Coordinates of C-alpha atoms and ligand atoms in Angstrom, one line a residue:
M1 CA 97.4 121.0 92.3
T2 CA 95.9 121.7 88.9
T3 CA 97.5 119.2 86.7
A4 CA 95.3 117.2 84.4
E5 CA 96.2 114.1 86.3
S6 CA 94.8 115.4 89.6
T7 CA 91.6 116.7 88.0
P8 CA 90.0 113.6 86.5
K9 CA 87.1 114.0 84.1
G10 CA 84.7 112.2 86.4
T11 CA 84.0 108.5 86.3
V12 CA 82.8 106.3 83.5
S13 CA 81.4 102.8 83.5
M14 CA 83.8 100.1 82.1
A15 CA 81.0 98.5 80.1
N16 CA 82.7 99.5 77.0
L17 CA 86.2 98.1 77.8
T18 CA 86.7 95.1 80.0
R19 CA 89.0 94.7 83.0
E20 CA 90.8 92.0 81.0
E21 CA 91.3 94.2 78.0
V22 CA 92.9 96.9 80.2
G23 CA 95.1 94.2 81.8
L24 CA 96.3 93.1 78.4
A25 CA 96.8 96.7 77.3
T26 CA 99.1 97.5 80.2
R27 CA 101.2 94.4 79.6
N28 CA 101.4 94.8 75.8
H29 CA 102.3 98.4 74.9
G30 CA 102.2 100.0 71.5
I31 CA 104.8 102.4 69.9
L32 CA 104.4 106.1 70.9
L33 CA 103.2 107.7 67.7
E34 CA 105.7 110.5 68.1
A35 CA 108.4 107.7 67.9
L36 CA 107.5 107.3 64.2
R37 CA 110.1 110.1 63.8
Y38 CA 112.8 107.5 64.1
P39 CA 113.6 105.3 61.1
V40 CA 114.6 102.6 63.5
T41 CA 112.4 102.3 66.6
P42 CA 114.5 102.6 69.8
I43 CA 114.5 99.5 72.0
G44 CA 111.8 100.0 74.6
M45 CA 109.6 102.0 72.2
H46 CA 109.0 99.0 69.8
Y47 CA 105.5 97.6 70.4
L48 CA 105.2 94.4 72.4
L49 CA 102.9 91.4 72.3
T50 CA 103.3 88.5 74.6
H51 CA 100.5 85.9 74.8
Y52 CA 101.7 84.3 78.1
D53 CA 104.7 85.1 80.3
V54 CA 108.2 86.1 79.3
P55 CA 110.1 82.9 80.0
A56 CA 113.4 83.0 82.1
L57 CA 116.0 81.4 79.8
D58 CA 119.7 80.9 80.8
P59 CA 121.7 81.5 77.6
A60 CA 124.4 79.1 78.8
A61 CA 122.0 76.2 79.2
W62 CA 119.7 77.2 76.3
T63 CA 119.9 75.2 73.0
L64 CA 117.9 75.1 69.8
E65 CA 116.8 71.6 68.8
V66 CA 116.3 71.1 65.0
G67 CA 114.6 67.8 64.2
G68 CA 111.6 66.0 62.7
L69 CA 111.9 65.0 59.0
V70 CA 115.6 66.0 58.5
T71 CA 118.5 63.8 57.6
G72 CA 120.8 65.2 60.4
P73 CA 119.0 66.4 63.5
A74 CA 121.0 69.0 65.4
R75 CA 121.2 70.7 68.8
L76 CA 122.8 74.1 68.6
T77 CA 124.1 76.4 71.3
L78 CA 123.8 80.2 71.1
E79 CA 127.5 80.2 70.2
D80 CA 126.9 77.8 67.4
I81 CA 124.2 80.1 66.0
M82 CA 126.2 83.2 66.4
S83 CA 129.2 81.7 64.5
R84 CA 127.0 81.1 61.5
P85 CA 126.8 83.7 58.6
R86 CA 125.6 87.0 60.0
V87 CA 123.0 89.3 58.4
T88 CA 121.3 92.4 59.5
Q89 CA 117.9 93.5 58.1
R90 CA 115.7 96.5 58.8
V91 CA 112.2 95.1 59.2
T92 CA 108.9 96.7 60.2
M93 CA 106.8 94.4 62.4
E94 CA 103.1 94.8 63.0
C95 CA 100.7 92.9 65.1
A96 CA 97.8 91.3 63.2
G97 CA 95.4 92.7 65.7
N98 CA 96.6 96.3 65.2
G99 CA 93.5 98.5 64.7
R100 CA 91.2 96.0 66.5
I101 CA 89.6 98.6 68.8
A102 CA 87.9 100.3 65.8
M103 CA 85.9 97.1 65.1
S104 CA 82.3 96.9 66.2
P105 CA 81.4 94.6 67.9
R106 CA 84.9 94.6 69.3
P107 CA 86.6 91.2 69.5
L108 CA 87.8 90.7 73.1
S109 CA 91.6 90.6 73.0
Q110 CA 94.4 93.0 73.2
P111 CA 92.6 96.3 72.4
W112 CA 95.0 97.9 70.0
G113 CA 94.5 101.4 68.6
V114 CA 96.9 101.8 65.7
E115 CA 100.2 101.6 67.6
A116 CA 101.1 97.9 67.3
V117 CA 104.1 98.5 65.1
G118 CA 107.8 99.1 65.2
T119 CA 110.9 98.8 63.0
G120 CA 114.0 97.0 64.2
E121 CA 117.5 96.4 62.9
W122 CA 117.4 92.7 63.4
T123 CA 120.7 90.7 63.3
G124 CA 121.0 86.9 63.0
T125 CA 121.5 84.1 60.6
P126 CA 119.4 83.1 57.6
L127 CA 117.1 80.1 58.4
R128 CA 117.6 78.7 55.0
G129 CA 121.3 77.8 55.5
L130 CA 120.5 75.9 58.6
L131 CA 117.6 74.0 57.0
E132 CA 119.8 73.1 54.1
E133 CA 122.5 71.8 56.5
V134 CA 120.2 69.5 58.4
G135 CA 118.7 68.4 55.1
L136 CA 114.9 68.4 54.6
S137 CA 113.3 65.0 53.7
D138 CA 111.4 64.8 50.4
D139 CA 108.1 64.5 52.3
A140 CA 108.7 67.7 54.3
V141 CA 105.6 70.0 54.1
E142 CA 105.9 72.5 56.9
V143 CA 108.4 73.7 59.5
V144 CA 107.1 74.2 63.0
F145 CA 108.7 76.8 65.4
T146 CA 108.2 76.3 69.1
G147 CA 108.7 79.0 71.7
A148 CA 109.7 78.2 75.3
D149 CA 106.7 80.1 76.6
S150 CA 103.4 78.3 77.5
G151 CA 99.9 79.2 78.7
T152 CA 96.3 78.4 78.1
E153 CA 94.0 79.9 75.5
N154 CA 90.3 79.1 75.3
G155 CA 91.1 76.2 77.7
V156 CA 93.8 74.8 75.5
E157 CA 97.2 74.5 77.3
Q158 CA 100.0 75.0 74.8
R159 CA 103.5 76.2 74.0
Y160 CA 103.5 79.2 71.6
E161 CA 103.9 77.5 68.2
R162 CA 103.6 78.6 64.6
S163 CA 104.5 77.0 61.3
L164 CA 105.6 78.0 57.8
S165 CA 105.3 76.1 54.6
V166 CA 108.7 74.7 53.4
A167 CA 108.7 77.2 50.5
N168 CA 108.2 80.1 52.9
A169 CA 110.7 78.8 55.5
L170 CA 113.3 78.6 52.7
R171 CA 112.8 82.3 51.6
E172 CA 116.1 84.1 51.9
E173 CA 114.8 86.9 54.1
V174 CA 113.6 84.6 56.9
M175 CA 116.1 84.7 59.8
L176 CA 117.0 83.4 63.2
V177 CA 117.6 86.6 65.2
Y178 CA 119.8 87.2 68.3
E179 CA 120.3 91.0 68.2
L180 CA 118.0 94.0 68.0
N181 CA 119.4 97.4 67.1
G182 CA 122.9 96.2 67.8
Q183 CA 122.1 94.9 71.3
P184 CA 121.4 91.3 72.5
L185 CA 117.7 90.6 72.1
P186 CA 115.9 92.1 75.1
P187 CA 114.0 89.5 77.2
Q188 CA 110.6 90.8 76.1
H189 CA 111.5 90.5 72.4
G190 CA 112.6 86.8 72.5
F191 CA 116.0 86.4 74.1
P192 CA 118.1 84.5 73.2
L193 CA 116.7 83.7 69.8
R194 CA 113.6 84.5 67.7
L195 CA 112.3 84.0 64.2
V196 CA 111.8 87.0 62.0
V197 CA 109.7 86.6 58.9
P198 CA 109.9 89.9 57.0
G199 CA 106.6 91.1 55.5
W200 CA 104.4 88.9 57.7
Y201 CA 102.3 90.0 60.6
G202 CA 103.9 89.6 64.0
M203 CA 102.4 86.2 65.1
G204 CA 104.8 84.3 62.8
N205 CA 107.9 85.9 64.4
V206 CA 108.2 83.2 67.2
K207 CA 110.1 84.5 70.2
W208 CA 112.1 82.4 72.7
L209 CA 112.7 79.8 70.0
S210 CA 113.5 76.4 71.5
R211 CA 112.7 73.9 68.8
I212 CA 112.4 73.7 65.0
T213 CA 110.5 70.6 63.7
V214 CA 110.0 69.6 60.1
V215 CA 106.7 67.8 59.6
D216 CA 104.9 66.0 56.7
E217 CA 101.4 67.6 57.1
P218 CA 99.9 71.0 57.8
F219 CA 100.5 72.0 61.4
Q220 CA 97.3 71.9 63.5
G221 CA 98.5 73.9 66.5
Y222 CA 96.1 76.4 68.1
Q223 CA 97.9 79.5 66.9
Q224 CA 97.9 78.1 63.4
S225 CA 94.6 76.5 62.8
H226 CA 92.4 78.3 65.3
A227 CA 93.8 81.7 66.1
Y228 CA 95.0 84.1 63.4
R229 CA 92.4 83.2 60.9
I230 CA 90.1 85.6 59.1
R231 CA 86.5 84.4 59.6
R232 CA 83.1 85.8 60.3
H233 CA 81.7 82.7 62.1
A234 CA 83.4 80.4 64.6
D235 CA 82.6 77.3 62.6
E236 CA 84.3 78.2 59.4
P237 CA 88.0 77.3 58.9
G238 CA 88.8 80.8 57.7
I239 CA 91.8 82.2 55.8
P240 CA 95.1 82.2 57.5
V241 CA 96.6 85.6 58.4
S242 CA 99.9 86.1 56.6
R243 CA 101.3 89.2 55.0
I244 CA 100.9 92.8 56.3
R245 CA 98.3 94.9 54.6
P246 CA 99.4 98.5 53.8
R247 CA 99.1 101.2 56.4
A248 CA 100.3 104.8 56.8
L249 CA 100.5 106.5 60.2
M250 CA 101.0 110.1 61.0
I251 CA 103.0 111.6 63.8
P252 CA 100.2 113.5 65.5
P253 CA 101.0 117.2 64.8
G254 CA 101.0 120.0 67.4
I255 CA 100.5 119.4 71.1
P256 CA 98.1 116.9 72.8
D257 CA 95.5 117.3 75.5
F258 CA 96.6 115.0 78.4
Y259 CA 93.3 113.1 78.7
T260 CA 91.6 113.1 75.2
R261 CA 94.8 113.2 73.2
E262 CA 93.1 115.7 70.9
R263 CA 95.6 118.0 69.3
T264 CA 96.1 121.8 69.1
V265 CA 98.0 123.0 66.0
A266 CA 99.0 126.6 65.3
A267 CA 97.5 128.2 62.2
G268 CA 99.8 128.5 59.2
P269 CA 102.1 126.2 57.2
T270 CA 102.9 122.9 59.0
T271 CA 104.5 119.7 57.8
L272 CA 102.5 116.5 58.4
Q273 CA 104.9 113.5 58.6
G274 CA 104.7 109.8 59.1
R275 CA 105.6 106.3 57.8
A276 CA 104.0 103.8 55.6
W277 CA 104.5 100.1 55.0
S278 CA 103.1 97.0 53.3
G279 CA 104.2 93.3 53.4
F280 CA 102.9 92.6 49.9
A281 CA 104.8 95.1 47.8
P282 CA 106.6 98.5 48.1
V283 CA 104.5 101.4 49.2
E284 CA 103.7 103.3 46.0
R285 CA 101.6 106.2 47.3
V286 CA 100.5 107.9 50.5
E287 CA 97.6 110.3 50.4
V288 CA 96.6 112.8 53.1
S289 CA 93.1 114.1 53.8
T290 CA 92.5 117.1 56.0
D291 CA 88.7 116.9 55.8
N292 CA 88.0 113.4 57.2
G293 CA 88.5 111.5 53.9
M294 CA 86.4 113.7 51.6
T295 CA 89.3 114.9 49.5
W296 CA 92.9 113.5 49.2
A297 CA 96.2 114.8 48.1
D298 CA 99.5 113.0 47.5
A299 CA 102.2 113.1 50.2
V300 CA 105.9 113.0 49.2
L301 CA 107.5 109.6 49.8
E302 CA 111.1 109.0 50.8
A303 CA 113.0 106.4 48.7
Q304 CA 112.6 102.9 49.9
R305 CA 115.9 101.8 51.3
D306 CA 115.0 98.4 52.7
P307 CA 112.4 96.1 51.1
Y308 CA 110.8 95.2 54.4
A309 CA 111.0 98.5 56.3
W310 CA 108.5 101.4 56.4
V311 CA 109.2 104.5 54.3
G312 CA 108.8 108.1 55.5
W313 CA 106.3 110.5 54.0
S314 CA 105.6 114.2 54.4
Y315 CA 102.9 116.6 53.4
G316 CA 102.7 120.4 53.5
W317 CA 99.5 121.6 55.2
Q318 CA 98.2 125.2 55.5
A319 CA 96.4 124.9 58.9
Q320 CA 93.4 127.1 59.1
A321 CA 91.3 127.9 62.1
G322 CA 88.8 125.2 62.9
R323 CA 88.5 121.6 63.9
H324 CA 89.9 119.1 61.4
Q325 CA 90.1 115.3 61.0
L326 CA 93.4 114.5 59.4
C327 CA 93.8 111.1 57.7
C328 CA 96.5 109.3 55.7
R329 CA 96.3 106.2 53.6
A330 CA 98.8 104.0 51.8
T331 CA 98.6 102.1 48.5
D332 CA 101.2 99.5 47.6
A333 CA 102.6 98.5 44.2
D334 CA 100.2 95.5 44.1
G335 CA 97.3 97.9 44.2
N336 CA 96.3 97.2 47.9
R337 CA 94.9 100.3 49.4
Q338 CA 93.7 101.0 53.0
P339 CA 89.9 101.1 53.5
L340 CA 88.2 104.1 55.1
H341 CA 86.3 101.9 57.5
P342 CA 87.1 98.6 59.3
E343 CA 86.2 95.3 57.7
W344 CA 84.9 93.2 60.6
N345 CA 86.1 89.7 61.4
L346 CA 85.8 87.5 64.4
G347 CA 89.4 87.8 65.7
G348 CA 89.7 91.5 64.9
F349 CA 92.7 90.9 62.5
E350 CA 94.1 92.9 59.6
C351 CA 92.1 96.0 60.4
N352 CA 94.1 98.6 58.4
A353 CA 91.4 101.3 58.2
V354 CA 92.8 104.8 57.9
Q355 CA 94.0 106.6 61.0
R356 CA 92.1 109.7 62.0
V357 CA 93.8 112.5 64.0
V358 CA 91.5 115.2 65.4
V359 CA 93.2 118.6 65.6
T360 CA 91.9 122.1 66.5
V361 CA 93.5 125.1 65.0
P362 CA 92.7 128.2 67.1
E363 CA 92.0 131.6 65.6
R364 CA 95.2 133.7 65.6
Ligands
MTE1 N1 107.0 82.6 71.7 C1 106.2 83.6 71.4 N2 106.4 84.3 70.2 C2 105.6 85.3 69.8 C3 104.5 85.7 70.6 C4 104.3 85.0 71.9 O1 103.4 85.3 72.6 N3 105.1 84.0 72.2 N4 103.7 86.7 70.2 C5 103.6 86.9 68.7 C6 102.9 88.1 68.3 S1 101.2 87.9 68.3 C7 103.5 89.2 67.9 S2 102.6 90.5 67.3 C8 105.0 89.4 68.0 C9 105.4 90.6 68.8 O2 106.7 90.7 68.8 P1 107.4 91.8 69.8 O3 106.7 91.6 71.1 O4 108.8 91.5 69.8 O5 107.1 93.1 69.2 O6 105.6 88.2 68.5 C10 105.0 87.0 68.2 N5 105.8 85.9 68.7
MO2 MO1 100.3 89.9 67.3

């Protein structure tokens, strides 16, 4: 046999990637970059990030408890939730750790390249209506969302929990979701119910929701006050991770090498294509560089159809013989632009440095 798979390139020491990182990477997969061609990511191709185990939940027995500082605590069945006002939103979700593998030294966690992103057509009911119905007390400060999954992290046993300020929880786009792309939520994406917070990094989109609790002080849970903070030293409180920084990704052109993923592109005119998004403001500009970031030219953007979903872009390139580093970068209407190189932080979050795709164009 002469397939690439049966002719490995020799062996390599794992010093540069730990066994644990590889274990996480096989559990939590990214999108296939060629799947950026779909405006809505097919189920199964959406990226996945699960801290602990996917819990086994029986939809008939499952309920959502809404309590804490509310005038009328409630316990809702899935039927109750599905009979509430129904909305569908196309939302791009990205893990806050996307791009982490480019950081040096590399924070030990899920070793994402640039693939921790996907766009779903999420259907559910606005959170706001439910919160108004149960009635928030005057002293309400935050709303805590508790998942049914549990595990340990740095020795701390916990349920997966995140909070939102009351103001953010009441934003009209925040929703309780029970369908993805017209199907019941798949188990791995939070069946039977999850939170979706459009524009925010993935960690706030609590899956397997079991409880909503209104509290009168900032939530101190692990995922809120320890993880998902931008800091350079372990002893600083840091800045909480929230909205998604702009990023553009390219569908790698041409054909890949099995092992290196380096690309071969035929000489001549070719269209580079991809998608770009930002959780702060609409994407205003995507630029492409075919010389590793030395010079840039504007790509053509599709019209933005949904405020929280990525937009398509394209760029005509005259591929000439040689080896090229293709890059793309997004700028949003707030003036946020992707950096050329990673900005290091302890957790490896918000690393939106530009993507680089190496291609070789053979002589004709
Ligand atoms: N209950 C629960 N919710 C969770 C998580 C989790 O581990 N448990 N992971 C979070 C993180 S870090 C991300 S990036 C997104 C990933 O959502 P997805 O797996 O549906 O793509 O879910 C978030 N919600
Ligand atoms: Mo994440």
